């Protein structure tokens, strides 16, 4: 029996990277999946590829998580297509790195708006359905730097630490209706977000990681699957680190 048979999921920022791997793995485990991203064309293309590889139902949606109307619209589309929404993965995220003294106010606001406010808006929209159904799983993709801090990433690290606070507060509010809310905190994962790093920086990072290498998007997806499925029924308000031991 597939682990997400009969479930409907929406993954934000799912046209590429970690989000795409999560959407793919959930669909492989039988879930109907809404692939939601900034570009409608890329979302639709990724959804079609996932459907043909897994045989599961998928839809591609245009979504800007920083806009409330867009979030409400995407959740409404998923409900219309699948009849409900059981699982939400808040994965969309951006970086605008700089040292604090050089960081523009607009770069701080933009990162907060997508990484933190986006998860709030999507959770609020999805929770209306989940609380009524008395079932739900919300998984927020935080980051190791939300736990450890990082020079040059004050905006990003604050947004990801904020996401942990949001996770715990939603977990407390929604627990009476069996809506579980957890976070995954990846370390350095090989995606577009990290491909810009110089080889020298990548080698240095690998040296700091006890397991001696960067992680793969699929390794984050497996943690999200655990939190989305039936093996995590007594787990809420937690942060699952997938970081090769980088931060303990
Ligand atoms: P990625 O390859 O850059 O993918 C992020 C996706 O989010 C992109 O498809 C992007 O769309 C989309 N997106 C950006 N702004 C959006 C918005 N306002 N609304 C909807 N979608 C939006 O990044 P990734 O590495 O897979 O990261 C996924 C998540 O994991 C992020 O939250 C990131 O912070 C977190 N994370 C990553 C790492 C890592 O090492 N890679 C480590 C820790 C945590 P466009 O392509 O159109 O911009």
Coordinates of C-alpha atoms and ligand atoms in Angstrom, one line a residue:
X1 CA 0.0 0.0 0.0
X2 CA 1.4 3.4 -1.0
X3 CA 1.9 5.7 2.0
X4 CA -0.2 8.7 0.8
X5 CA -2.9 6.9 -1.1
X6 CA -6.1 8.9 -1.1
X7 CA -4.4 12.1 0.2
X8 CA -4.3 15.5 -1.6
X9 CA -1.2 17.7 -1.2
X10 CA -0.1 21.1 -2.3
X11 CA 3.6 22.0 -2.5
X12 CA 4.8 25.6 -2.9
X13 CA 7.9 26.5 -5.0
X14 CA 7.5 23.0 -6.6
X15 CA 8.7 23.6 -10.1
X16 CA 12.3 22.8 -9.2
X17 CA 14.7 21.9 -6.4
X18 CA 13.6 20.5 -3.1
X19 CA 9.9 21.3 -3.8
X20 CA 9.9 19.3 -7.0
X21 CA 11.4 16.3 -5.3
X22 CA 8.8 16.5 -2.5
X23 CA 6.0 16.7 -5.1
X24 CA 7.5 13.8 -7.0
X25 CA 7.9 11.6 -3.9
X26 CA 4.4 12.4 -2.6
X27 CA 2.9 11.5 -6.1
X28 CA 5.0 8.3 -6.1
X29 CA 3.3 7.4 -2.8
X30 CA -0.1 7.8 -4.3
X31 CA -1.0 11.4 -3.4
X32 CA -2.8 13.8 -5.8
X33 CA -0.4 16.8 -5.9
X34 CA -0.8 20.4 -6.7
X35 CA 2.5 21.8 -8.0
X36 CA 2.5 25.5 -7.3
X37 CA 5.1 28.0 -8.3
X38 CA 5.6 31.6 -9.5
X39 CA 5.6 30.6 -13.2
X40 CA 2.3 29.0 -14.4
X41 CA 4.1 27.4 -17.4
X42 CA 6.8 25.8 -15.3
X43 CA 4.3 24.5 -12.7
X44 CA 2.1 23.0 -15.4
X45 CA 5.2 21.4 -17.1
X46 CA 6.5 19.9 -13.8
X47 CA 3.0 18.7 -12.9
X48 CA 2.7 16.9 -16.2
X49 CA 6.1 15.2 -15.9
X50 CA 5.3 14.1 -12.4
X51 CA 1.9 12.7 -13.4
X52 CA 3.4 10.7 -16.4
X53 CA 6.2 9.3 -14.3
X54 CA 4.1 8.3 -11.3
X55 CA 0.5 7.8 -12.6
X56 CA -0.9 10.1 -9.9
X57 CA -3.2 13.0 -10.5
X58 CA -1.4 16.4 -10.5
X59 CA -2.3 20.0 -11.3
X60 CA 0.1 22.9 -12.0
X61 CA -0.8 26.2 -10.4
X62 CA 0.5 29.8 -10.6
X63 CA 1.2 31.0 -7.1
X64 CA 2.9 33.9 -5.4
X65 CA 3.0 33.0 -1.7
X66 CA 3.6 36.6 -0.7
X67 CA 0.1 37.6 -1.9
X68 CA -3.0 36.6 0.1
X69 CA -5.4 36.5 -2.9
X70 CA -3.0 34.2 -4.8
X71 CA -2.7 31.8 -1.8
X72 CA -6.5 31.7 -1.3
X73 CA -6.8 31.1 -5.1
X74 CA -4.3 28.2 -5.2
X75 CA -5.9 26.4 -2.2
X76 CA -9.3 26.9 -3.9
X77 CA -8.1 25.4 -7.1
X78 CA -6.6 22.4 -5.3
X79 CA -9.9 21.9 -3.4
X80 CA -11.8 22.1 -6.7
X81 CA -9.5 19.6 -8.4
X82 CA -9.1 17.1 -5.5
X83 CA -12.1 17.6 -3.3
X84 CA -10.0 18.8 -0.3
X85 CA -6.5 19.4 0.9
X86 CA -4.8 17.1 3.4
X87 CA -1.1 18.1 3.2
X88 CA 0.5 21.5 2.7
X89 CA 4.3 21.9 2.2
X90 CA 5.5 25.5 2.6
X91 CA 8.7 25.2 0.6
X92 CA 8.9 28.4 -1.5
X93 CA 11.9 30.4 -0.5
X94 CA 14.3 33.0 -1.7
X95 CA 17.7 34.5 -0.6
X96 CA 19.0 38.0 -0.9
X97 CA 22.3 37.7 0.9
X98 CA 24.5 40.6 2.0
X99 CA 26.3 41.8 5.1
X100 CA 23.9 43.7 7.4
X101 CA 25.5 47.1 6.8
X102 CA 25.0 46.6 3.0
X103 CA 21.6 44.9 3.2
X104 CA 18.8 47.1 1.8
X105 CA 15.5 47.4 3.6
X106 CA 13.8 46.1 0.4
X107 CA 16.0 42.9 0.5
X108 CA 15.1 42.3 4.1
X109 CA 11.3 42.8 3.4
X110 CA 11.3 40.6 0.2
X111 CA 12.8 37.6 2.0
X112 CA 10.5 37.9 5.0
X113 CA 7.5 38.3 2.7
X114 CA 8.1 35.1 0.7
X115 CA 9.8 32.8 3.4
X116 CA 7.8 33.8 6.5
X117 CA 4.6 35.7 5.5
X118 CA 4.1 33.2 2.6
X119 CA 4.0 30.3 5.0
X120 CA 1.5 32.1 7.2
X121 CA -0.8 33.0 4.3
X122 CA -0.7 29.5 2.8
X123 CA -1.3 27.8 6.2
X124 CA -4.2 30.1 7.0
X125 CA -5.8 29.3 3.6
X126 CA -5.2 25.6 3.9
X127 CA -6.2 25.4 7.6
X128 CA -9.7 26.5 6.9
X129 CA -10.2 23.2 5.0
X130 CA -8.1 21.0 7.4
X131 CA -9.7 22.2 10.6
X132 CA -13.1 21.5 9.2
X133 CA -12.0 18.0 8.0
X134 CA -10.3 17.4 11.4
X135 CA -7.2 16.1 9.6
X136 CA -4.2 17.8 8.2
X137 CA -0.4 18.0 7.9
X138 CA 1.5 21.2 7.4
X139 CA 5.2 21.0 6.8
X140 CA 7.4 24.1 6.7
X141 CA 10.8 24.0 5.1
X142 CA 13.0 26.0 7.4
X143 CA 16.8 25.9 7.3
X144 CA 19.9 25.0 9.4
X145 CA 20.7 28.8 9.4
X146 CA 17.4 29.5 11.1
X147 CA 18.8 27.4 14.0
X148 CA 22.5 28.5 13.9
X149 CA 22.5 32.0 12.3
X150 CA 24.7 32.8 9.4
X151 CA 26.9 35.9 8.6
X152 CA 25.6 37.4 5.3
X153 CA 22.1 36.0 5.7
X154 CA 20.5 38.0 8.5
X155 CA 17.3 38.3 6.5
X156 CA 17.1 34.7 5.4
X157 CA 18.2 33.3 8.8
X158 CA 15.6 35.5 10.6
X159 CA 12.9 34.3 8.2
X160 CA 13.8 30.7 8.8
X161 CA 14.0 31.1 12.6
X162 CA 10.6 32.8 12.4
X163 CA 9.2 29.8 10.5
X164 CA 10.1 27.6 13.5
X165 CA 8.1 29.9 15.8
X166 CA 5.2 29.9 13.3
X167 CA 5.4 26.1 13.2
X168 CA 5.2 25.7 17.0
X169 CA 2.3 28.3 17.3
X170 CA 0.3 26.7 14.5
X171 CA 1.0 23.2 16.0
X172 CA -0.5 24.4 19.4
X173 CA -3.6 26.1 17.7
X174 CA -4.4 23.2 15.4
X175 CA -3.6 20.2 17.5
X176 CA -7.2 19.8 18.9
X177 CA -8.4 19.2 15.4
X178 CA -5.6 16.7 14.5
X179 CA -3.9 19.1 12.2
X180 CA -0.1 18.4 12.7
X181 CA 2.4 21.1 12.0
X182 CA 6.2 20.4 11.8
X183 CA 9.3 21.9 10.2
X184 CA 12.1 20.3 8.2
X185 CA 15.5 22.1 8.6
X186 CA 17.8 21.2 5.7
X187 CA 21.5 21.9 5.8
X188 CA 23.4 22.5 2.5
X189 CA 21.4 20.8 -0.2
X190 CA 22.5 20.6 -3.9
X191 CA 19.9 22.8 -5.7
X192 CA 20.0 26.1 -7.7
X193 CA 20.1 27.9 -4.4
X194 CA 23.6 26.5 -3.6
X195 CA 24.9 25.9 -7.1
X196 CA 26.3 29.4 -7.3
X197 CA 28.7 28.7 -4.5
X198 CA 32.4 28.5 -5.6
X199 CA 34.0 25.0 -5.6
X200 CA 36.3 26.2 -2.8
X201 CA 33.3 27.2 -0.7
X202 CA 31.6 23.9 -1.3
X203 CA 34.7 22.0 -0.3
X204 CA 34.9 24.1 2.9
X205 CA 31.3 23.4 3.7
X206 CA 31.7 19.7 3.1
X207 CA 34.6 19.7 5.6
X208 CA 32.3 21.2 8.3
X209 CA 29.6 18.6 7.8
X210 CA 30.2 15.4 9.9
X211 CA 28.8 13.2 7.1
X212 CA 31.3 14.9 4.8
X213 CA 29.1 16.0 1.9
X214 CA 26.2 18.2 0.9
X215 CA 22.7 16.7 0.9
X216 CA 20.5 15.8 -2.1
X217 CA 16.9 17.2 -2.5
X218 CA 15.5 13.7 -2.4
X219 CA 17.0 13.3 1.2
X220 CA 14.9 16.3 2.3
X221 CA 11.8 14.9 0.5
X222 CA 12.0 11.7 2.5
X223 CA 11.8 13.6 5.8
X224 CA 8.8 15.5 4.4
X225 CA 7.2 12.2 3.5
X226 CA 7.7 10.9 7.0
X227 CA 6.0 14.0 8.5
X228 CA 3.1 13.8 5.9
X229 CA 2.4 10.1 6.3
X230 CA 0.9 7.8 8.9
X231 CA 4.1 7.1 10.8
X232 CA 4.2 10.5 12.5
X233 CA 0.7 10.7 14.1
X234 CA 2.1 11.7 17.5
X235 CA 4.5 14.3 16.3
X236 CA 3.7 18.0 16.1
X237 CA 5.5 21.3 16.7
X238 CA 8.9 19.6 15.9
X239 CA 11.9 20.5 13.8
X240 CA 13.5 17.6 11.9
X241 CA 17.0 18.5 10.9
X242 CA 18.3 17.0 7.6
X243 CA 21.8 18.4 7.7
X244 CA 24.4 15.6 7.8
X245 CA 25.1 16.6 11.4
X246 CA 26.2 20.1 10.5
X247 CA 24.2 21.5 13.5
X248 CA 23.2 19.4 16.4
Ligands
LIG1 P1 15.2 26.8 -5.5 O1 15.7 25.7 -6.3 O2 15.5 28.2 -5.7 O3 13.5 26.7 -5.6 C1 12.7 27.6 -4.9 C2 11.4 27.6 -5.7 O4 10.5 28.6 -5.0 C3 11.6 28.2 -7.1 O5 10.9 27.4 -8.1 C4 11.0 29.6 -7.0 O6 10.5 30.1 -8.2 C5 9.9 29.4 -6.0 N1 9.5 30.7 -5.5 C6 10.2 31.8 -5.2 N2 9.5 32.8 -4.7 C7 8.2 32.3 -4.7 C8 6.9 32.9 -4.4 N3 6.8 34.2 -4.0 N4 5.8 32.1 -4.5 C9 5.9 30.9 -5.0 N5 7.1 30.3 -5.3 C10 8.2 31.0 -5.2 O7 15.4 26.5 -3.9 P2 15.6 25.1 -3.1 O8 17.0 25.0 -2.8 O9 14.9 24.0 -3.7 O10 14.9 25.6 -1.8 C11 13.6 25.1 -1.4 C12 13.4 25.5 0.1 O11 14.3 24.9 0.9 C13 13.5 27.0 0.4 O12 12.5 27.4 1.3 C14 14.9 27.1 0.9 O13 15.0 28.2 1.7 C15 15.0 25.8 1.7 N6 16.4 25.4 2.0 C16 17.2 25.1 0.9 C17 18.5 24.8 1.3 C18 19.5 24.4 0.2 O14 20.7 24.2 0.6 N7 19.2 24.4 -1.0 C19 18.9 24.6 2.6 C20 18.0 24.9 3.6 C21 16.7 25.3 3.3 P3 11.4 30.8 -9.4 O15 12.3 29.8 -9.8 O16 10.4 31.3 -10.4 O17 12.1 31.9 -8.7

